[in-house]
CSV table of N, CA and C in Angstrom, one decimal:
chain,number,residue,atom,x,y,z
A,7,UNK,N,-3.6,-22.4,24.2
A,7,UNK,CA,-3.3,-23.4,25.3
A,7,UNK,C,-3.0,-24.7,24.9
A,8,UNK,N,-3.6,-25.3,23.9
A,8,UNK,CA,-3.3,-26.4,23.0
A,8,UNK,C,-1.8,-26.5,22.8
A,9,UNK,N,-1.4,-25.4,22.2
A,9,UNK,CA,0.2,-25.6,21.8
A,9,UNK,C,1.0,-25.8,23.0
A,10,UNK,N,0.7,-25.2,24.3
A,10,UNK,CA,1.5,-25.4,25.5
A,10,UNK,C,1.4,-26.9,25.9
A,11,UNK,N,0.3,-27.6,25.9
A,11,UNK,CA,0.1,-28.8,26.2
A,11,UNK,C,0.8,-29.7,25.3
A,12,UNK,N,0.5,-29.6,24.2
A,12,UNK,CA,1.2,-30.4,23.0
A,12,UNK,C,2.9,-30.3,23.1
A,13,UNK,N,3.3,-29.0,23.3
A,13,UNK,CA,4.8,-28.7,23.6
A,13,UNK,C,5.2,-29.5,24.9
A,14,UNK,N,4.6,-29.7,25.9
A,14,UNK,CA,4.9,-30.3,27.1
A,14,UNK,C,4.8,-31.7,26.9
A,15,UNK,N,3.9,-32.3,26.3
A,15,UNK,CA,3.9,-33.7,25.9
A,15,UNK,C,5.1,-34.2,25.2
A,16,UNK,N,5.4,-33.3,23.8
A,16,UNK,CA,6.7,-33.8,23.2
A,16,UNK,C,7.9,-33.6,24.0
A,17,UNK,N,8.1,-32.7,24.9
A,17,UNK,CA,9.2,-32.5,25.8
A,17,UNK,C,9.3,-33.7,26.8
A,18,UNK,N,8.2,-34.3,27.1
A,18,UNK,CA,8.1,-35.5,28.1
A,18,UNK,C,8.7,-36.6,27.3
A,19,UNK,N,8.0,-36.7,26.2
A,19,UNK,CA,8.4,-37.8,25.3
A,19,UNK,C,9.9,-37.9,24.9
A,20,UNK,N,10.5,-36.7,24.7
A,20,UNK,CA,11.8,-36.6,24.5
A,20,UNK,C,12.7,-37.0,25.5
A,21,UNK,N,12.4,-36.5,26.7
A,21,UNK,CA,13.1,-36.8,28.0
A,21,UNK,C,13.1,-38.4,28.3
A,22,UNK,N,12.2,-39.1,27.8
A,22,UNK,CA,12.1,-40.6,28.1
A,22,UNK,C,12.7,-41.3,27.1
A,23,UNK,N,12.6,-40.8,25.8
A,23,UNK,CA,13.2,-41.6,24.6
A,23,UNK,C,13.3,-40.6,23.4
A,24,UNK,N,14.5,-40.3,23.0
A,24,UNK,CA,14.7,-39.4,21.7
A,24,UNK,C,14.0,-40.0,20.5
A,25,UNK,N,14.2,-41.3,20.3
A,25,UNK,CA,13.6,-42.0,19.3
A,25,UNK,C,11.9,-41.9,19.1
A,26,UNK,N,11.2,-42.0,20.4
A,26,UNK,CA,9.7,-41.9,20.5
A,26,UNK,C,9.3,-40.4,20.2
A,27,UNK,N,10.5,-39.2,20.8
A,27,UNK,CA,10.0,-37.9,20.5
A,27,UNK,C,10.1,-37.7,19.0
A,28,UNK,N,11.2,-38.1,18.2
A,28,UNK,CA,11.3,-37.7,17.0
A,28,UNK,C,10.1,-38.4,16.1
A,29,UNK,N,9.7,-39.6,16.5
A,29,UNK,CA,8.4,-40.2,15.9
A,29,UNK,C,7.0,-39.3,16.3
A,30,UNK,N,7.1,-38.6,17.5
A,30,UNK,CA,6.0,-38.0,17.5
A,30,UNK,C,6.1,-36.6,16.9
A,31,UNK,N,7.1,-36.1,17.1
A,31,UNK,CA,7.4,-34.8,16.1
A,31,UNK,C,7.0,-35.2,14.6
A,32,UNK,N,7.4,-36.2,14.0
A,32,UNK,CA,7.1,-36.5,12.8
A,32,UNK,C,5.5,-36.6,12.4
A,33,UNK,N,4.9,-37.5,13.3
A,33,UNK,CA,3.7,-37.6,13.1
A,33,UNK,C,2.7,-36.1,13.4
A,34,UNK,N,3.1,-35.2,14.2
A,34,UNK,CA,2.7,-34.0,14.4
A,34,UNK,C,2.9,-33.3,13.0
A,35,UNK,N,4.2,-33.3,12.5
A,35,UNK,CA,4.2,-32.6,11.4
A,35,UNK,C,3.6,-32.8,10.2
A,36,UNK,N,3.3,-34.3,10.2
A,36,UNK,CA,2.7,-34.8,8.9
A,36,UNK,C,1.1,-34.2,9.1
A,37,UNK,N,0.6,-34.4,10.5
A,37,UNK,CA,-0.8,-34.0,10.6
A,37,UNK,C,-0.9,-32.7,10.4
A,38,UNK,N,0.0,-31.7,10.6
A,38,UNK,CA,-0.2,-30.3,10.5
A,38,UNK,C,-0.1,-30.0,9.1
A,39,UNK,N,0.7,-30.5,8.2
A,39,UNK,CA,0.9,-30.4,6.9
A,39,UNK,C,-0.6,-30.8,6.2
A,40,UNK,N,-1.2,-31.9,6.6
A,40,UNK,CA,-2.4,-32.4,6.1
A,40,UNK,C,-3.4,-31.5,6.4
A,41,UNK,N,-3.5,-30.9,7.4
A,41,UNK,CA,-4.4,-29.9,7.9
A,41,UNK,C,-4.3,-28.7,7.1
A,42,UNK,N,-3.1,-28.3,6.9
A,42,UNK,CA,-3.0,-27.0,6.3
A,42,UNK,C,-3.4,-27.2,4.8
A,43,UNK,N,-3.1,-28.3,4.2
A,43,UNK,CA,-3.4,-28.6,2.6
A,43,UNK,C,-5.0,-28.6,2.6
A,44,UNK,N,-5.6,-29.4,3.6
A,44,UNK,CA,-7.2,-29.4,3.7
A,44,UNK,C,-7.7,-28.0,3.5
A,45,UNK,N,-7.4,-27.2,4.6
A,45,UNK,CA,-7.8,-26.0,4.8
A,45,UNK,C,-7.7,-25.0,3.6
A,46,UNK,N,-6.5,-25.1,3.2
A,46,UNK,CA,-5.9,-24.4,1.8
A,46,UNK,C,-6.9,-24.5,0.8
A,47,UNK,N,-7.2,-25.9,0.3
A,47,UNK,CA,-8.1,-26.2,-0.8
A,47,UNK,C,-9.3,-25.8,-0.5
A,48,UNK,N,-9.9,-25.9,0.7
A,48,UNK,CA,-11.2,-25.5,0.9
A,48,UNK,C,-11.3,-23.8,0.6
A,49,UNK,N,-10.5,-23.2,1.1
A,49,UNK,CA,-10.5,-21.8,1.1
A,49,UNK,C,-10.3,-21.5,-0.4
A,50,UNK,N,-9.8,-22.1,-1.3
A,50,UNK,CA,-9.7,-21.7,-2.6
A,50,UNK,C,-10.9,-21.9,-3.3
A,51,UNK,N,-11.8,-22.8,-2.6
A,51,UNK,CA,-13.1,-23.2,-3.4
A,51,UNK,C,-14.1,-22.3,-3.0
A,52,UNK,N,-14.0,-21.5,-2.0
A,52,UNK,CA,-15.0,-20.5,-1.4
A,52,UNK,C,-15.2,-19.2,-2.2
A,53,UNK,N,-16.1,-18.9,-2.8
A,53,UNK,CA,-16.2,-17.4,-3.5
A,53,UNK,C,-16.0,-16.5,-2.5
A,54,UNK,N,-15.3,-15.3,-2.9
A,54,UNK,CA,-15.0,-14.2,-1.9
A,54,UNK,C,-15.5,-12.9,-2.6
A,55,UNK,N,-15.1,-11.7,-1.9
A,55,UNK,CA,-15.8,-10.5,-2.4
A,55,UNK,C,-15.3,-10.3,-3.8
A,56,UNK,N,-14.2,-10.9,-4.2
A,56,UNK,CA,-13.7,-10.5,-5.6
A,56,UNK,C,-14.5,-11.3,-6.5
A,57,UNK,N,-15.5,-12.2,-6.1
A,57,UNK,CA,-16.4,-13.0,-6.9
A,57,UNK,C,-17.6,-12.1,-7.3
A,58,UNK,N,-17.5,-10.7,-6.8
A,58,UNK,CA,-18.7,-10.0,-7.2
A,58,UNK,C,-18.4,-8.7,-7.7
A,59,UNK,N,-18.7,-8.0,-8.7
A,59,UNK,CA,-18.4,-6.9,-9.3
A,59,UNK,C,-19.7,-5.9,-9.2
A,60,UNK,N,-19.3,-4.8,-8.8
A,60,UNK,CA,-20.5,-3.6,-8.6
A,60,UNK,C,-19.9,-2.5,-9.4
A,61,UNK,N,-20.8,-2.0,-10.3
A,61,UNK,CA,-20.7,-0.9,-11.2
A,61,UNK,C,-21.8,0.0,-10.9
A,62,UNK,N,-21.6,1.4,-11.0
A,62,UNK,CA,-22.5,2.5,-10.8
A,62,UNK,C,-22.3,3.5,-11.7
A,63,UNK,N,-23.5,4.0,-12.1
A,63,UNK,CA,-23.3,5.3,-12.8
A,63,UNK,C,-24.6,6.1,-12.7
A,64,UNK,N,-24.6,7.5,-13.2
A,64,UNK,CA,-26.0,8.1,-13.1
A,64,UNK,C,-26.3,8.3,-14.6
A,65,UNK,N,-27.2,7.4,-15.1
A,65,UNK,CA,-27.6,7.5,-16.5
A,65,UNK,C,-29.1,7.9,-16.4
A,66,UNK,N,-29.6,8.9,-16.8
A,66,UNK,CA,-31.1,9.2,-16.7
A,66,UNK,C,-31.9,8.3,-17.5
A,67,UNK,N,-31.3,7.6,-18.5
A,67,UNK,CA,-32.0,6.6,-19.3
A,67,UNK,C,-32.2,5.3,-18.4
A,68,UNK,N,-31.4,4.9,-17.6
A,68,UNK,CA,-31.4,3.8,-16.9
A,68,UNK,C,-32.2,4.3,-15.6
A,69,UNK,N,-32.0,5.0,-15.0
A,69,UNK,CA,-32.8,5.6,-13.9
A,69,UNK,C,-33.6,7.0,-14.2
A,70,UNK,N,-34.7,7.0,-14.5
A,70,UNK,CA,-35.4,8.1,-14.9
A,70,UNK,C,-35.9,8.9,-13.9
A,71,UNK,N,-36.2,8.3,-12.7
A,71,UNK,CA,-36.7,8.9,-11.6
A,71,UNK,C,-35.5,9.8,-10.8
A,72,UNK,N,-35.8,11.0,-10.9
A,72,UNK,CA,-34.9,11.9,-10.2
A,72,UNK,C,-34.5,11.7,-8.7
A,73,UNK,N,-35.4,10.9,-8.1
A,73,UNK,CA,-35.1,10.8,-6.6
A,73,UNK,C,-34.4,9.6,-6.4
A,74,UNK,N,-34.0,8.8,-7.4
A,74,UNK,CA,-33.4,7.7,-7.4
A,74,UNK,C,-32.4,7.6,-8.8
A,75,UNK,N,-31.3,8.6,-8.8
A,75,UNK,CA,-30.6,8.8,-10.0
A,75,UNK,C,-29.4,7.7,-10.4
A,76,UNK,N,-29.1,6.9,-9.4
A,76,UNK,CA,-27.8,6.1,-9.5
A,76,UNK,C,-28.1,4.7,-9.7
A,77,UNK,N,-27.7,4.2,-11.1
A,77,UNK,CA,-28.0,2.9,-11.4
A,77,UNK,C,-26.8,2.0,-10.9
A,78,UNK,N,-27.2,0.9,-10.2
A,78,UNK,CA,-26.0,0.2,-9.7
A,78,UNK,C,-26.4,-1.4,-10.2
A,79,UNK,N,-25.2,-2.0,-10.9
A,79,UNK,CA,-25.3,-3.4,-11.3
A,79,UNK,C,-24.3,-4.2,-10.6
A,80,UNK,N,-25.0,-5.2,-10.1
A,80,UNK,CA,-24.2,-6.3,-9.3
A,80,UNK,C,-24.2,-7.4,-10.1
A,81,UNK,N,-22.9,-8.1,-10.3
A,81,UNK,CA,-22.5,-9.2,-11.2
A,81,UNK,C,-22.0,-10.3,-10.3
A,82,UNK,N,-22.6,-11.5,-10.3
A,82,UNK,CA,-22.0,-12.6,-9.7
A,82,UNK,C,-21.2,-13.4,-10.6
A,83,UNK,N,-19.8,-13.2,-10.2
A,83,UNK,CA,-18.8,-14.2,-11.0
A,83,UNK,C,-18.6,-15.5,-10.4
A,84,UNK,N,-19.3,-15.8,-9.2
A,84,UNK,CA,-18.7,-17.1,-8.5
A,84,UNK,C,-19.8,-18.3,-9.1
A,85,UNK,N,-19.4,-19.4,-8.7
A,85,UNK,CA,-20.1,-20.7,-9.3
A,85,UNK,C,-21.3,-21.1,-8.4
A,86,UNK,N,-21.6,-20.1,-7.4
A,86,UNK,CA,-22.8,-20.3,-6.4
A,86,UNK,C,-23.7,-19.0,-6.4
A,87,UNK,N,-24.9,-19.3,-6.1
A,87,UNK,CA,-25.9,-18.1,-6.0
A,87,UNK,C,-25.3,-17.0,-5.0
A,88,UNK,N,-25.3,-15.8,-5.3
A,88,UNK,CA,-25.3,-14.8,-4.4
A,88,UNK,C,-26.5,-14.5,-3.7
A,89,UNK,N,-26.4,-14.6,-2.3
A,89,UNK,CA,-27.8,-14.2,-1.5
A,89,UNK,C,-27.6,-13.0,-1.0
A,90,UNK,N,-26.8,-12.4,-0.6
A,90,UNK,CA,-26.7,-11.3,-0.1
A,90,UNK,C,-25.2,-10.4,-0.2
A,91,UNK,N,-25.2,-9.1,-0.6
A,91,UNK,CA,-24.1,-8.4,-0.7
A,91,UNK,C,-24.1,-7.0,0.0
A,92,UNK,N,-23.0,-6.5,0.6
A,92,UNK,CA,-23.2,-5.2,1.3
A,92,UNK,C,-22.0,-4.6,0.6
A,93,UNK,N,-22.4,-3.3,0.2
A,93,UNK,CA,-21.4,-2.4,-0.5
A,93,UNK,C,-21.5,-1.1,-0.1
A,94,UNK,N,-20.5,-0.3,-0.5
A,94,UNK,CA,-20.5,1.3,-0.6
A,94,UNK,C,-20.7,1.7,-1.9
A,95,UNK,N,-21.4,2.6,-2.1
A,95,UNK,CA,-21.6,3.5,-3.1
A,95,UNK,C,-20.7,4.8,-2.8
A,96,UNK,N,-19.8,4.9,-4.0
A,96,UNK,CA,-18.9,6.0,-3.9
A,96,UNK,C,-19.1,7.0,-5.0
A,97,UNK,N,-18.9,8.2,-4.8
A,97,UNK,CA,-18.9,9.3,-5.9
A,97,UNK,C,-17.5,10.0,-5.8
A,98,UNK,N,-17.0,10.3,-6.7
A,98,UNK,CA,-15.9,11.1,-6.9
A,98,UNK,C,-15.9,12.5,-7.7
A,99,UNK,N,-15.3,13.4,-7.3
A,99,UNK,CA,-15.3,14.6,-8.2
A,99,UNK,C,-13.6,14.8,-8.2
A,100,UNK,N,-13.2,15.2,-9.3
A,100,UNK,CA,-11.8,15.4,-9.7
A,100,UNK,C,-10.9,14.6,-8.5
A,101,UNK,N,-11.2,13.3,-8.4
A,101,UNK,CA,-10.5,12.3,-7.5
A,101,UNK,C,-10.7,12.5,-6.0
A,102,UNK,N,-11.5,13.3,-5.6
A,102,UNK,CA,-12.0,13.3,-4.3
A,102,UNK,C,-13.3,13.0,-4.2
A,103,UNK,N,-13.2,11.8,-2.9
A,103,UNK,CA,-14.5,11.3,-2.6
A,103,UNK,C,-15.7,12.4,-2.1
A,104,UNK,N,-16.6,12.5,-2.7
A,104,UNK,CA,-17.7,13.6,-2.2
A,104,UNK,C,-19.0,12.9,-1.7
A,105,UNK,N,-19.1,11.6,-1.8
A,105,UNK,CA,-20.3,10.8,-1.4
A,105,UNK,C,-19.9,9.4,-1.1
A,106,UNK,N,-20.4,8.8,-0.1
A,106,UNK,CA,-20.1,7.4,0.3
A,106,UNK,C,-21.3,7.0,1.1
A,107,UNK,N,-22.0,5.9,0.9
A,107,UNK,CA,-23.0,5.4,1.5
A,107,UNK,C,-23.2,4.1,1.4
A,108,UNK,N,-23.5,3.2,2.5
A,108,UNK,CA,-23.4,1.8,2.6
A,108,UNK,C,-24.9,1.3,2.1
A,109,UNK,N,-24.8,0.4,1.5
A,109,UNK,CA,-26.2,-0.5,1.1
A,109,UNK,C,-25.9,-2.0,1.2
A,110,UNK,N,-27.1,-2.7,1.3
A,110,UNK,CA,-27.3,-4.2,1.3
A,110,UNK,C,-28.2,-4.6,0.3
A,111,UNK,N,-28.0,-5.6,-0.6
A,111,UNK,CA,-28.7,-6.1,-1.5
A,111,UNK,C,-29.1,-7.5,-1.0
A,112,UNK,N,-30.4,-7.9,-0.9
A,112,UNK,CA,-30.6,-9.1,-0.5
A,112,UNK,C,-31.2,-10.1,-2.0
A,113,UNK,N,-31.1,-9.3,-3.0
A,113,UNK,CA,-31.5,-10.0,-4.2
A,113,UNK,C,-30.6,-11.1,-4.7
A,114,UNK,N,-31.4,-12.4,-4.7
A,114,UNK,CA,-30.6,-13.6,-5.0
A,114,UNK,C,-30.1,-13.5,-6.5
A,115,UNK,N,-28.8,-13.6,-6.8
A,115,UNK,CA,-28.4,-13.5,-8.1
A,115,UNK,C,-27.6,-14.7,-8.3
A,116,UNK,N,-28.2,-15.5,-9.5
A,116,UNK,CA,-27.5,-16.8,-9.9
A,116,UNK,C,-26.1,-16.6,-10.5
A,117,UNK,N,-25.3,-17.6,-10.6
A,117,UNK,CA,-24.0,-17.6,-11.1
A,117,UNK,C,-24.0,-17.0,-12.5
A,118,UNK,N,-23.2,-16.0,-12.8
A,118,UNK,CA,-22.9,-15.4,-14.1
A,118,UNK,C,-24.1,-14.4,-14.3
A,119,UNK,N,-25.0,-14.3,-13.6
A,119,UNK,CA,-26.0,-13.2,-13.7
A,119,UNK,C,-25.7,-11.9,-13.1
A,120,UNK,N,-26.5,-10.7,-13.7
A,120,UNK,CA,-26.5,-9.5,-13.2
A,120,UNK,C,-27.9,-8.9,-12.8
A,121,UNK,N,-27.7,-8.3,-11.7
A,121,UNK,CA,-28.9,-7.5,-11.0
A,121,UNK,C,-28.7,-6.0,-11.2
A,122,UNK,N,-29.9,-5.5,-11.6
A,122,UNK,CA,-29.7,-3.8,-11.8
A,122,UNK,C,-30.8,-3.1,-11.1
A,123,UNK,N,-30.4,-2.2,-10.5
A,123,UNK,CA,-31.7,-1.5,-9.9
A,123,UNK,C,-31.0,0.1,-9.5
A,124,UNK,N,-31.9,1.0,-9.2
A,124,UNK,CA,-31.7,2.4,-9.1
A,124,UNK,C,-31.6,2.8,-7.5
A,125,UNK,N,-30.9,3.6,-7.0
A,125,UNK,CA,-30.7,4.0,-5.7
A,125,UNK,C,-30.9,5.8,-5.6
A,126,UNK,N,-31.4,5.9,-4.3
A,126,UNK,CA,-31.4,7.4,-4.1
A,126,UNK,C,-30.1,7.8,-3.6
A,127,UNK,N,-30.3,9.0,-3.2
A,127,UNK,CA,-28.9,9.5,-2.7
A,127,UNK,C,-29.3,10.0,-1.0
A,128,UNK,N,-28.6,9.7,-0.2
A,128,UNK,CA,-28.7,10.2,1.1
A,128,UNK,C,-27.9,11.6,1.4
A,129,UNK,N,-28.7,12.7,1.6
A,129,UNK,CA,-28.1,13.8,1.9
A,129,UNK,C,-27.0,14.0,3.0
A,130,UNK,N,-27.1,13.1,3.9
A,130,UNK,CA,-26.1,13.1,4.9
A,130,UNK,C,-24.7,12.3,4.6
A,131,UNK,N,-24.7,11.5,3.5
A,131,UNK,CA,-23.6,10.8,2.9
A,131,UNK,C,-22.7,11.5,2.1
A,132,UNK,N,-23.0,12.9,2.0
A,132,UNK,CA,-22.2,13.7,1.1
A,132,UNK,C,-20.9,14.5,2.0
A,133,UNK,N,-19.6,14.5,1.5
A,133,UNK,CA,-18.7,14.9,2.4
A,133,UNK,C,-19.0,16.4,2.9
A,134,UNK,N,-19.4,17.2,2.0
A,134,UNK,CA,-19.9,18.6,2.0
A,134,UNK,C,-21.4,18.8,2.0
A,135,UNK,N,-21.9,18.9,3.0
A,135,UNK,CA,-23.4,18.9,2.9
A,135,UNK,C,-24.1,20.2,2.3
A,136,UNK,N,-23.2,21.2,2.4
A,136,UNK,CA,-23.9,22.5,1.8
A,136,UNK,C,-23.7,22.6,0.3
A,137,UNK,N,-23.0,21.8,-0.3
A,137,UNK,CA,-22.8,22.0,-1.7
A,137,UNK,C,-23.9,21.0,-2.4
A,138,UNK,N,-24.6,21.5,-3.5
A,138,UNK,CA,-25.6,20.8,-4.3
A,138,UNK,C,-24.9,20.1,-5.5
A,139,UNK,N,-24.8,18.7,-5.4
A,139,UNK,CA,-23.8,18.1,-6.4
A,139,UNK,C,-24.8,17.5,-7.5
A,140,UNK,N,-24.7,17.6,-8.7
A,140,UNK,CA,-25.5,16.9,-9.6
A,140,UNK,C,-25.0,15.5,-10.0
A,141,UNK,N,-25.5,14.4,-9.8
A,141,UNK,CA,-25.0,13.1,-9.9
A,141,UNK,C,-24.6,12.8,-11.0
A,142,UNK,N,-25.1,13.4,-12.2
A,142,UNK,CA,-24.4,13.2,-13.4
A,142,UNK,C,-23.1,13.5,-13.7
A,143,UNK,N,-22.6,14.7,-13.1
A,143,UNK,CA,-21.4,15.1,-13.0
A,143,UNK,C,-20.3,14.5,-12.0
A,144,UNK,N,-20.5,13.2,-11.5
A,144,UNK,CA,-19.8,12.6,-10.4
A,144,UNK,C,-19.6,11.3,-11.1
A,145,UNK,N,-18.1,10.7,-10.7
A,145,UNK,CA,-17.7,9.3,-11.3
A,145,UNK,C,-18.1,8.5,-10.2
A,146,UNK,N,-18.9,7.4,-10.4
A,146,UNK,CA,-19.7,6.5,-9.4
A,146,UNK,C,-18.7,5.1,-9.4
A,147,UNK,N,-18.7,4.6,-8.3
A,147,UNK,CA,-18.1,3.2,-8.2
A,147,UNK,C,-18.9,2.6,-7.2
A,148,UNK,N,-18.7,1.1,-7.1
A,148,UNK,CA,-19.3,0.4,-5.9
A,148,UNK,C,-18.0,-0.3,-5.4
A,149,UNK,N,-17.9,-0.5,-4.0
A,149,UNK,CA,-17.1,-1.3,-3.3
A,149,UNK,C,-17.7,-2.3,-2.6
A,150,UNK,N,-17.5,-3.5,-3.0
A,150,UNK,CA,-17.9,-4.8,-2.4
A,150,UNK,C,-17.3,-4.9,-0.7
A,151,UNK,N,-18.1,-5.0,0.3
A,151,UNK,CA,-17.6,-5.1,1.6
A,151,UNK,C,-17.8,-6.6,2.1
A,152,UNK,N,-19.0,-7.3,2.0
A,152,UNK,CA,-19.4,-8.4,2.4
A,152,UNK,C,-20.4,-9.1,1.6
A,153,UNK,N,-19.9,-10.4,1.4
A,153,UNK,CA,-20.9,-11.4,0.5
A,153,UNK,C,-21.3,-12.4,1.2
A,154,UNK,N,-22.4,-13.1,0.8
A,154,UNK,CA,-22.9,-14.4,1.5
A,154,UNK,C,-23.5,-15.2,0.2
A,155,UNK,N,-22.8,-16.3,0.0
A,155,UNK,CA,-23.4,-17.1,-1.0
A,155,UNK,C,-24.1,-18.3,-0.5
A,156,UNK,N,-24.9,-18.9,-1.4
A,156,UNK,CA,-25.8,-20.1,-1.1
A,156,UNK,C,-24.7,-21.3,-0.8
A,157,UNK,N,-25.2,-22.3,0.1
A,157,UNK,CA,-24.2,-23.3,0.5
A,157,UNK,C,-24.3,-24.3,-0.7
A,158,UNK,N,-23.0,-24.9,-0.7
A,158,UNK,CA,-22.9,-25.6,-1.9
A,158,UNK,C,-23.9,-27.1,-1.9
């Protein structure tokens, strides 16, 4: 709606004076470029999902409890504290996904730090529920979906 009103104003100004219309168009172009540069710089400063890495594996030494066999390491690569991260825990067997479950961690992770914990498996998250998989024989990964960082 704002574009239509702005366009109508520019058109009316052009009808009355081409010179005034050119000045208005030039001012709008400068304002638009300034706004674009300001928002572009701000978005470069904001941490994103790529600022967090998640690795997962099934190592009995890291997670000795058989009810929680998957070790997950969340690393914060941003320059602000990570407050919340949502991610998918994915297991593959011969390049086929056999397990996918969504998780959220509210553990505050300082910049450059890593948080490790063990997760259990949800039987309903397996692609084929009638097959019994050994977690140690699967290739585990974590896929970040949402992040929330502390305010600067």
